[in-house]
CSV table of C-alpha atoms in Angstrom, one decimal:
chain,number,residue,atom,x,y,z
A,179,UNK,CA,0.0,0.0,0.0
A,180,UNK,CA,1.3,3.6,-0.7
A,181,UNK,CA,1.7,6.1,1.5
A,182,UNK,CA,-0.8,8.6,0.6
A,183,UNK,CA,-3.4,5.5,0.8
A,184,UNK,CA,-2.1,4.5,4.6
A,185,UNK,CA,-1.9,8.1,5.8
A,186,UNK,CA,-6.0,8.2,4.2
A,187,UNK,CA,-6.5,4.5,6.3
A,188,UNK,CA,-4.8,6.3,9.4
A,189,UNK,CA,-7.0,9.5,8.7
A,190,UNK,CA,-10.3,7.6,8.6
A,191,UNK,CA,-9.7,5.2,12.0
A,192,UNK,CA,-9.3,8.1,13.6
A,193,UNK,CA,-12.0,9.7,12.6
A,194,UNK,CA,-14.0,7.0,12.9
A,195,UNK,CA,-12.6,6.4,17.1
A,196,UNK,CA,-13.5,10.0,17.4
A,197,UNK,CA,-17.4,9.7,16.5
A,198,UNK,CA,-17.2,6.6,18.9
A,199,UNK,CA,-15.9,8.8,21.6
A,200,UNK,CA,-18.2,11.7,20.6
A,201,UNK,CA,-21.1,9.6,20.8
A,202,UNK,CA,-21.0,8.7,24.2
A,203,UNK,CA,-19.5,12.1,25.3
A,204,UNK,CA,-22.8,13.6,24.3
A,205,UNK,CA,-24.8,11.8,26.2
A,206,UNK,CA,-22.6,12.0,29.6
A,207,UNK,CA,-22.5,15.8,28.6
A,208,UNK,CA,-26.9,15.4,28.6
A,209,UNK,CA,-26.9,12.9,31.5
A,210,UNK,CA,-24.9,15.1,33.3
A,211,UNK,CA,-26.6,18.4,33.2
A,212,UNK,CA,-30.0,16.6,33.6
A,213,UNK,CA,-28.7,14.7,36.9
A,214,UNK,CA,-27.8,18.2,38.3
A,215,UNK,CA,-31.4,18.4,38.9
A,216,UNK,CA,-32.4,15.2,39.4
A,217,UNK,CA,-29.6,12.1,41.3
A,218,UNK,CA,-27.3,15.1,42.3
A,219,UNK,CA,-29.9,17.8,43.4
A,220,UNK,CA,-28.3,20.5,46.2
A,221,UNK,CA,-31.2,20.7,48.8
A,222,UNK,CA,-30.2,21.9,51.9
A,223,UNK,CA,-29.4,25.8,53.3
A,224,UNK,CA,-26.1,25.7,53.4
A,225,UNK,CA,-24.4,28.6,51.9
A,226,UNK,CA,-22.2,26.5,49.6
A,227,UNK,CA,-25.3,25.0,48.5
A,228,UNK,CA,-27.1,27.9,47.7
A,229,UNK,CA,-24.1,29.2,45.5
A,230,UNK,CA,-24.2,25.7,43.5
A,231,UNK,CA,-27.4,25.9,42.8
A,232,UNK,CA,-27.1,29.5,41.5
A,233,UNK,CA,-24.4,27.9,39.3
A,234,UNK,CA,-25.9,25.4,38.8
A,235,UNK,CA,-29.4,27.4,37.4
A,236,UNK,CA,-26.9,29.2,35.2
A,237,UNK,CA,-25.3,26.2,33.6
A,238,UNK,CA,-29.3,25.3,33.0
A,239,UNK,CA,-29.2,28.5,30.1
A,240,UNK,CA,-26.2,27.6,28.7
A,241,UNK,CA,-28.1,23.5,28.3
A,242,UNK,CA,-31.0,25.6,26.9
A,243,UNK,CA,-28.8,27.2,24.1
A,244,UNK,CA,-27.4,24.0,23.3
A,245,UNK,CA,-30.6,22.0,23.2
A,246,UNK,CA,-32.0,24.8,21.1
A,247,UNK,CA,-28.6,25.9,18.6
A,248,UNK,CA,-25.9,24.1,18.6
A,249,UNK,CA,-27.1,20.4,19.2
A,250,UNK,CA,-29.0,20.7,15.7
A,251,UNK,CA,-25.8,21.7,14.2
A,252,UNK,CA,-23.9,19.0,15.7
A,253,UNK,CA,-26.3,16.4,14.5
A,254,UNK,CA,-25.5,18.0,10.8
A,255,UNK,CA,-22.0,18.0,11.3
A,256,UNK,CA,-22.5,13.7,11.7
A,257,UNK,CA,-24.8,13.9,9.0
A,258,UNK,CA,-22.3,15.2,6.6
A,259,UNK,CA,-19.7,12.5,7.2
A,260,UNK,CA,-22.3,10.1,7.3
A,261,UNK,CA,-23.4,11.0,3.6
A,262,UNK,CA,-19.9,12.5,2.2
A,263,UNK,CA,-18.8,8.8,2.9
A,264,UNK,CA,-21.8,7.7,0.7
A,265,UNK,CA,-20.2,8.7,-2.3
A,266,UNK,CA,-17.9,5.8,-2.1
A,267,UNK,CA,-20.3,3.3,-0.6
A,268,UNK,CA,-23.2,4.1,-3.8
A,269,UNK,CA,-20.7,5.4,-6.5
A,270,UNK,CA,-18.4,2.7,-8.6
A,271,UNK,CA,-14.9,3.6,-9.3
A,272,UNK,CA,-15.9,5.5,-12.8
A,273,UNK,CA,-18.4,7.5,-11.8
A,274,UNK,CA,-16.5,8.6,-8.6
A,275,UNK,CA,-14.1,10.2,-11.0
A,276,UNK,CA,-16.8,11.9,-13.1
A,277,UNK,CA,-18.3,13.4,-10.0
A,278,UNK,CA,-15.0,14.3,-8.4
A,279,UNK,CA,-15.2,18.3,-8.9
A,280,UNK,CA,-18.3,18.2,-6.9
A,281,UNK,CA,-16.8,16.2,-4.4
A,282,UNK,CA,-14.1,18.3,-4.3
A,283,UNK,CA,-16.1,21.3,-3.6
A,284,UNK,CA,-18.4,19.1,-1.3
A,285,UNK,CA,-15.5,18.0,1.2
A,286,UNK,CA,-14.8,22.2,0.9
A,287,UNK,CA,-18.0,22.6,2.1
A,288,UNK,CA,-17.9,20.1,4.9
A,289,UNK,CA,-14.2,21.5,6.4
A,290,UNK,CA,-16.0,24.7,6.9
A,291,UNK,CA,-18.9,23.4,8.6
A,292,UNK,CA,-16.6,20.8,11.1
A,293,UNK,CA,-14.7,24.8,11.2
A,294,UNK,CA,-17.7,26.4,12.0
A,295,UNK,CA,-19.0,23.6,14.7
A,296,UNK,CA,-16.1,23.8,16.6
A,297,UNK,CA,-16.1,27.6,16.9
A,298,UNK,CA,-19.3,27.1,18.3
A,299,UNK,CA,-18.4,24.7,20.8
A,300,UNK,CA,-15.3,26.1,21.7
A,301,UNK,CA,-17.1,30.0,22.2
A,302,UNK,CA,-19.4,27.7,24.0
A,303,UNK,CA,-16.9,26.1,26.5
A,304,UNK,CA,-15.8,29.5,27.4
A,305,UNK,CA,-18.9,30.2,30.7
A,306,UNK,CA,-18.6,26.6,31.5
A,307,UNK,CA,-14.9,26.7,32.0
A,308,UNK,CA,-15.9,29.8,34.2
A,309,UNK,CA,-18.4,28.1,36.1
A,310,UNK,CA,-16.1,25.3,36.6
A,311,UNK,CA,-13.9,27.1,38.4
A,312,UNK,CA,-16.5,28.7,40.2
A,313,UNK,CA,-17.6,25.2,41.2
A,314,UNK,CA,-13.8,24.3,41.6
A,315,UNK,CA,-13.6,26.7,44.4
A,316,UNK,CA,-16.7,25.6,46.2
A,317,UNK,CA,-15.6,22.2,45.9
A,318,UNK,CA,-13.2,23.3,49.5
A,319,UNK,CA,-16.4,24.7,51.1
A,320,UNK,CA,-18.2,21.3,50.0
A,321,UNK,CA,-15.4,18.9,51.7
A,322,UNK,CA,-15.8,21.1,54.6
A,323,UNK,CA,-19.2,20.7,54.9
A,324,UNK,CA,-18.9,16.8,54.4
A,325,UNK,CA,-16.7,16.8,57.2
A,326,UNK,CA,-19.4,18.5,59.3
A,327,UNK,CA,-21.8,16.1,58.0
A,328,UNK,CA,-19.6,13.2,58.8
A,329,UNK,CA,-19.1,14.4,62.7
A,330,UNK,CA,-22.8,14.7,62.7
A,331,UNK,CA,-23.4,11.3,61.1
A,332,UNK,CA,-20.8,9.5,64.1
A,333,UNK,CA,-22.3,11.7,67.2
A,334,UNK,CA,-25.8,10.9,66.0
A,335,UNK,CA,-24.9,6.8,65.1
A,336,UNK,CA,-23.3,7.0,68.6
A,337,UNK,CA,-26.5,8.4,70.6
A,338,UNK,CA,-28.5,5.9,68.3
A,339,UNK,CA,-26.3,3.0,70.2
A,340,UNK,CA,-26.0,4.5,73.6
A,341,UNK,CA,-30.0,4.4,73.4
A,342,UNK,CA,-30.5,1.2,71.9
A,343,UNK,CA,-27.8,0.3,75.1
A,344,UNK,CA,-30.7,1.8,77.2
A,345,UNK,CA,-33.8,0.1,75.6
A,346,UNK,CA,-32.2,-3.6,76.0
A,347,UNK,CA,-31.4,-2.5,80.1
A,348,UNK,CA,-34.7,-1.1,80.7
A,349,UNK,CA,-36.2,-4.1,79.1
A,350,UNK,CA,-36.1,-6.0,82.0
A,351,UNK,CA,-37.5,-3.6,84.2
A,352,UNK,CA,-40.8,-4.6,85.2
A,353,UNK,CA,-43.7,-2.4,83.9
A,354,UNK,CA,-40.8,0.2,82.7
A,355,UNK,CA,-39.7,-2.3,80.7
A,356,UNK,CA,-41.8,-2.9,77.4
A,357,UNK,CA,-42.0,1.2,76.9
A,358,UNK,CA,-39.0,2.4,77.9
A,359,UNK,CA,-37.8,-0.3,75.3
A,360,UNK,CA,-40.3,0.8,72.6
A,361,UNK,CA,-39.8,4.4,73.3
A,362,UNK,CA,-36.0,4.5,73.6
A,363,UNK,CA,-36.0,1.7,70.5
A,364,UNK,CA,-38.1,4.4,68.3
A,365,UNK,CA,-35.6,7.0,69.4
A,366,UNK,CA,-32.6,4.7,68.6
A,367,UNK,CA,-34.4,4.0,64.6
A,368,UNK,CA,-35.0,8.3,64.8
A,369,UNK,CA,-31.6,8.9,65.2
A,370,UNK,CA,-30.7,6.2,62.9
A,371,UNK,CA,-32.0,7.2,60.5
A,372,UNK,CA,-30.7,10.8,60.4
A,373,UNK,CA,-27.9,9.7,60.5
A,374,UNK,CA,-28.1,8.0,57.4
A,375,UNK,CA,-29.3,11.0,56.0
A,376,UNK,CA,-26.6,13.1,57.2
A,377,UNK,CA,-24.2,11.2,55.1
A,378,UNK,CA,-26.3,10.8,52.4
A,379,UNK,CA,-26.5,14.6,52.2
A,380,UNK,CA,-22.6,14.8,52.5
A,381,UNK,CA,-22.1,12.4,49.5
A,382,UNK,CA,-25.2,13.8,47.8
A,383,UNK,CA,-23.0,17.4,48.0
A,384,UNK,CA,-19.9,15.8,46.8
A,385,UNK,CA,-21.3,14.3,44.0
A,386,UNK,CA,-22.9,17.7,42.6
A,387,UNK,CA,-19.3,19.5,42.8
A,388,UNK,CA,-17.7,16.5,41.1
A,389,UNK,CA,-20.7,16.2,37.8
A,390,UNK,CA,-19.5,19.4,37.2
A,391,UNK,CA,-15.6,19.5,37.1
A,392,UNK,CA,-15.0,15.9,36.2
A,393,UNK,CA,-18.5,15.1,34.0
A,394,UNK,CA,-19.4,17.6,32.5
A,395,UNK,CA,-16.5,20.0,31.5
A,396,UNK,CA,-14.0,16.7,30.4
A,397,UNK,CA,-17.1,15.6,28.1
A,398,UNK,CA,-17.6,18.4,26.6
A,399,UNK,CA,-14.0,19.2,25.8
A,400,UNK,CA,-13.4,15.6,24.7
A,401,UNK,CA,-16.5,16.5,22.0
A,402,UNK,CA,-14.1,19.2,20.8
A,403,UNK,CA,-11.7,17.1,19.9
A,404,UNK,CA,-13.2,14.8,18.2
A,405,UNK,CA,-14.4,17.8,16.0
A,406,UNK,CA,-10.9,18.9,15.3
A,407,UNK,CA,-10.1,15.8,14.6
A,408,UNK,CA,-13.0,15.5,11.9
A,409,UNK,CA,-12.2,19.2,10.7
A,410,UNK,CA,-8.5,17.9,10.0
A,411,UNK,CA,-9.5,14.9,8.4
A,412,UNK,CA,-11.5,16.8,5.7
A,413,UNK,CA,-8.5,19.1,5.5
A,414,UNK,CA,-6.6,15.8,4.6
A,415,UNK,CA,-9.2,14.9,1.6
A,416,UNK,CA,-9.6,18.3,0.4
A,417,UNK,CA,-5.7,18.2,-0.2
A,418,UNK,CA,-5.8,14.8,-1.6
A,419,UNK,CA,-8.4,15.0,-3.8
A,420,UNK,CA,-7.0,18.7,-5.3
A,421,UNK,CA,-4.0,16.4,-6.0
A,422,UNK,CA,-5.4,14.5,-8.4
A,423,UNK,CA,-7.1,17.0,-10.5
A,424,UNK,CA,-6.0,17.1,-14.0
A,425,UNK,CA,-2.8,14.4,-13.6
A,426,UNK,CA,-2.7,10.5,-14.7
A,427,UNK,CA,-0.8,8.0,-13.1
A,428,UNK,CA,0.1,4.2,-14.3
A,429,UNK,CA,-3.0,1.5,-13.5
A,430,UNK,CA,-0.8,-0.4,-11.2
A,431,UNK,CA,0.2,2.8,-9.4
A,432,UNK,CA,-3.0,4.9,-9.2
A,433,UNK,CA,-3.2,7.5,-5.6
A,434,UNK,CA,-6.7,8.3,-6.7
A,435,UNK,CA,-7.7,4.9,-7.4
A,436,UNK,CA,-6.1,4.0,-4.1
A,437,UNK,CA,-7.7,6.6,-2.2
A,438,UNK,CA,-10.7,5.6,-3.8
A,439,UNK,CA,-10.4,2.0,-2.9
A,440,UNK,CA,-9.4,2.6,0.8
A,441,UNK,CA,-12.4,5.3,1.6
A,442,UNK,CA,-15.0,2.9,0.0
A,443,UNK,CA,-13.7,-0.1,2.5
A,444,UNK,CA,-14.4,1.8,5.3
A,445,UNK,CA,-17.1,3.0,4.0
A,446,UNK,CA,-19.5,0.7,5.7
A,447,UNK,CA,-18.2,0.9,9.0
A,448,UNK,CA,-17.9,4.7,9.1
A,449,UNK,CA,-22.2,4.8,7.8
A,450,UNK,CA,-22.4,2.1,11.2
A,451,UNK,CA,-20.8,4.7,13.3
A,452,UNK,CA,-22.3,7.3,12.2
A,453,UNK,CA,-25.9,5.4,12.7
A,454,UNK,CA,-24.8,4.6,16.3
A,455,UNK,CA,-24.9,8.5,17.3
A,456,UNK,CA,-28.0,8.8,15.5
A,457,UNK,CA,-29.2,6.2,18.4
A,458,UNK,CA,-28.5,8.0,21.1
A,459,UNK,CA,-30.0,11.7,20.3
A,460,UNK,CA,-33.2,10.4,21.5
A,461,UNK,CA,-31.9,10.1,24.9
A,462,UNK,CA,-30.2,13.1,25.0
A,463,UNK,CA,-32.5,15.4,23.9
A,464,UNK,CA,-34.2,13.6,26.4
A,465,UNK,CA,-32.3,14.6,28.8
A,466,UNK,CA,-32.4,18.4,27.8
A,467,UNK,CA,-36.1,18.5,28.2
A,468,UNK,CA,-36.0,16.9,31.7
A,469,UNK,CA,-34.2,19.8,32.9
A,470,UNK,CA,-36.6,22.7,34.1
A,471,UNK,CA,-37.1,25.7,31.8
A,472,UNK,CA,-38.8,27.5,34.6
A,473,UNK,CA,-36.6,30.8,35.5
A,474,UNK,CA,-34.7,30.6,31.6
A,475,UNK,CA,-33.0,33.9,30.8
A,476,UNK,CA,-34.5,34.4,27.4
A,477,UNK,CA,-32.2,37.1,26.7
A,478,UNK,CA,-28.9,35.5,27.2
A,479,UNK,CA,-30.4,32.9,25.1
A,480,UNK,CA,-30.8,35.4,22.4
A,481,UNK,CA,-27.7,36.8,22.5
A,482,UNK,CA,-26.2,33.6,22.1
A,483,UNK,CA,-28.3,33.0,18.6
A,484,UNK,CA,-27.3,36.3,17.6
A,485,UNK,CA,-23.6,35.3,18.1
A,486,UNK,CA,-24.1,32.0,16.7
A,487,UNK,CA,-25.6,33.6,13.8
A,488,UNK,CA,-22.8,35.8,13.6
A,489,UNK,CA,-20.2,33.0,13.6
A,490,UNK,CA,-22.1,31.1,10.9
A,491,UNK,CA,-21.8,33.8,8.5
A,492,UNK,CA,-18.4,34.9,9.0
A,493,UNK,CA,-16.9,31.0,8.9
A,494,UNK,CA,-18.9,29.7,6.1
A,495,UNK,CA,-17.7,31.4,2.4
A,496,UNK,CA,-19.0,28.4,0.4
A,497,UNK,CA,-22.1,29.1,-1.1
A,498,UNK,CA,-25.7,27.5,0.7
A,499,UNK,CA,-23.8,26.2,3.6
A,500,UNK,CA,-24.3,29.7,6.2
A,501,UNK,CA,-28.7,29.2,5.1
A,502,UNK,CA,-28.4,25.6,5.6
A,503,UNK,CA,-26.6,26.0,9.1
A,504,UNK,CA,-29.4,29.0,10.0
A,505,UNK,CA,-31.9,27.2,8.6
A,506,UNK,CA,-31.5,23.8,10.9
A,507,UNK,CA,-31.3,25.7,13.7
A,508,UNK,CA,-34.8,28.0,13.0
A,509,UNK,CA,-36.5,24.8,12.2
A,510,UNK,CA,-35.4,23.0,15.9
A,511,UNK,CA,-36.4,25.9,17.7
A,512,UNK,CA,-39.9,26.2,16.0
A,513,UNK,CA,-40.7,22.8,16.8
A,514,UNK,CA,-39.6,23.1,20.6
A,515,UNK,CA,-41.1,26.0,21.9
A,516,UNK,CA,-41.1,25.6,24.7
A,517,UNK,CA,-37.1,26.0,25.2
């Protein structure tokens, strides 16, 4: 095998590793900002508490500007590999060639939008990474508090057995006996019990700082990547594929019909992976619409379509893509209005 066909083989593995990993960093990326309500939900008075869940109601507009902009987006940007990949799984080796221009000009196309994406997501990342750190420092107040929680939890577990000591002596007290040991025994479940609840509290507090800072933020990064790594994969093709205009090489030493031959065998596989993050946008959008909308800041949503729109226009120079992008994303938001 050449060289130009390995470094394509190399090119498309990795591609294809990166829709793996971006599949299922979407959905810890939904899972997580939907458990922030629900499994890891700050309840108590605390003050450390209170500033989560004003972070926490923040992050819940940014999830609303995904859900609404930039997740339709994303599901184009799979969309496109998914069907630029087509061309070799439908088209034989002849009329490959003949529709190579607009293949050419398609892959352009597709650079810019993987470009565009990824100035989206990375603009995006931008208030998280500012929460995070916000949540990063609250993360000392909430190891604190868990240490306060944990002394309760041991005083309370230890009056829970000094009583229980007390219901099994006054048991054989006559007449005293059978209440004192019901009473002091209902006591000794009371305290128990809140107990339990103490550190459940504690671990419940934990959890919400860590969903944050090592959920959340990591997923959403590692989605990043695997939109560079798309963007510089189309980079790649756009390179090769200029290469061969206008050149002939010998039959048994063909680039083009090499690169042809190595993107239609992986072909398949690519379509497969592509189909498998199809799969799980159910559940994630799922996910967005269990979080609450109640108390949405409508204008910072705004502004960020505005901005979005904005970056659409000044990333995308080949023709139809910019109205294609705006397009997707008016046509999501009029069918979920109520985000």
């Amino acid at each position: 095998m050449a060289e130009g066909s390995r470094k394509t083989e190399r090119e498309v593995k990795m591609l294809e590793d990166a829709l793996k990993d971006m599949t299922v960093c979407m959905r810890i990326f939904s899972l997580t900002l939907r458990s922030l309500y629900v499994q890891h939900a700050v309840g108590t008075n605390e003050e450390p508490a209170r500033e989560f869940r004003k972070l926490r109601d923040d992050t819940r507009n940014d999830a609303i500007v995904y859900h609404r902009y930039i997740l339709p987006v994303s599901t184009k940007f799979v969309s496109s590999i998914r069907e630029y990949f087509e061309y070799y799984d439908a088209l034989n080796y002849e009329e490959w060639c003949e529709m190579l221009p607009d293949i050419l000009q398609e892959t352009k196309g597709y650079k810019e939008l993987c470009d565009t994406v990824l100035q989206m997501h990375e603009d995006f990342l931008v208030p998280l990474k500012k929460r995070n750190d916000e949540v990063l420092l609250l993360v000392t107040k909430f190891e604190d508090l868990e240490a306060e929680y944990e002394k309760k939890k041991r005083e309370l577990e230890e009056r829970a057995q000094k009583n229980l000591d007390w219901a099994i002596f006054l048991s054989f007290v006559p007449y005293i006996g059978p209440m004192a040991a019901q009473v002091l025994g209902f006591l000794a479940d009371l305290h128990m019990a809140k107990a339990v609840a103490e550190g459940q509290q504690a671990k419940i507090q934990e959890a919400a700082s860590v969903a944050v800072s090592k959920a959340l933020i990591p997923a959403l990064k590692k989605f990043i990547n695997g939109i560079e790594i798309a963007a510089g994969f189309f980079s790649t093709i756009e390179h090769e594929l200029m290469s061969f205009e206008n050149k002939a090489w010998n039959a048994d030493d063909d680039p083009k019909k090499c690169h042809y031959m190595v993107m239609k065998t992986e072909a398949k596989d690519m379509k497969a992976t592509c189909q498998t993050f199809y799969e799980v946008l159910p559940a994630v959008r799922t996910d967005f619409k269990a979080i609450p909308t109640e108390g949405t800041n409508e204008n910072y949503a705004h502004e960020w379509l505005e901005k979005l729109k904005k970056t659409i226009r000044e990333k995308c120079s080949v023709p139809g893509l910019a109205g294609k992008m705006l397009r997707d994303m008016k046509m999501r938001s009029r069918f979920e209005p109520s985000l």
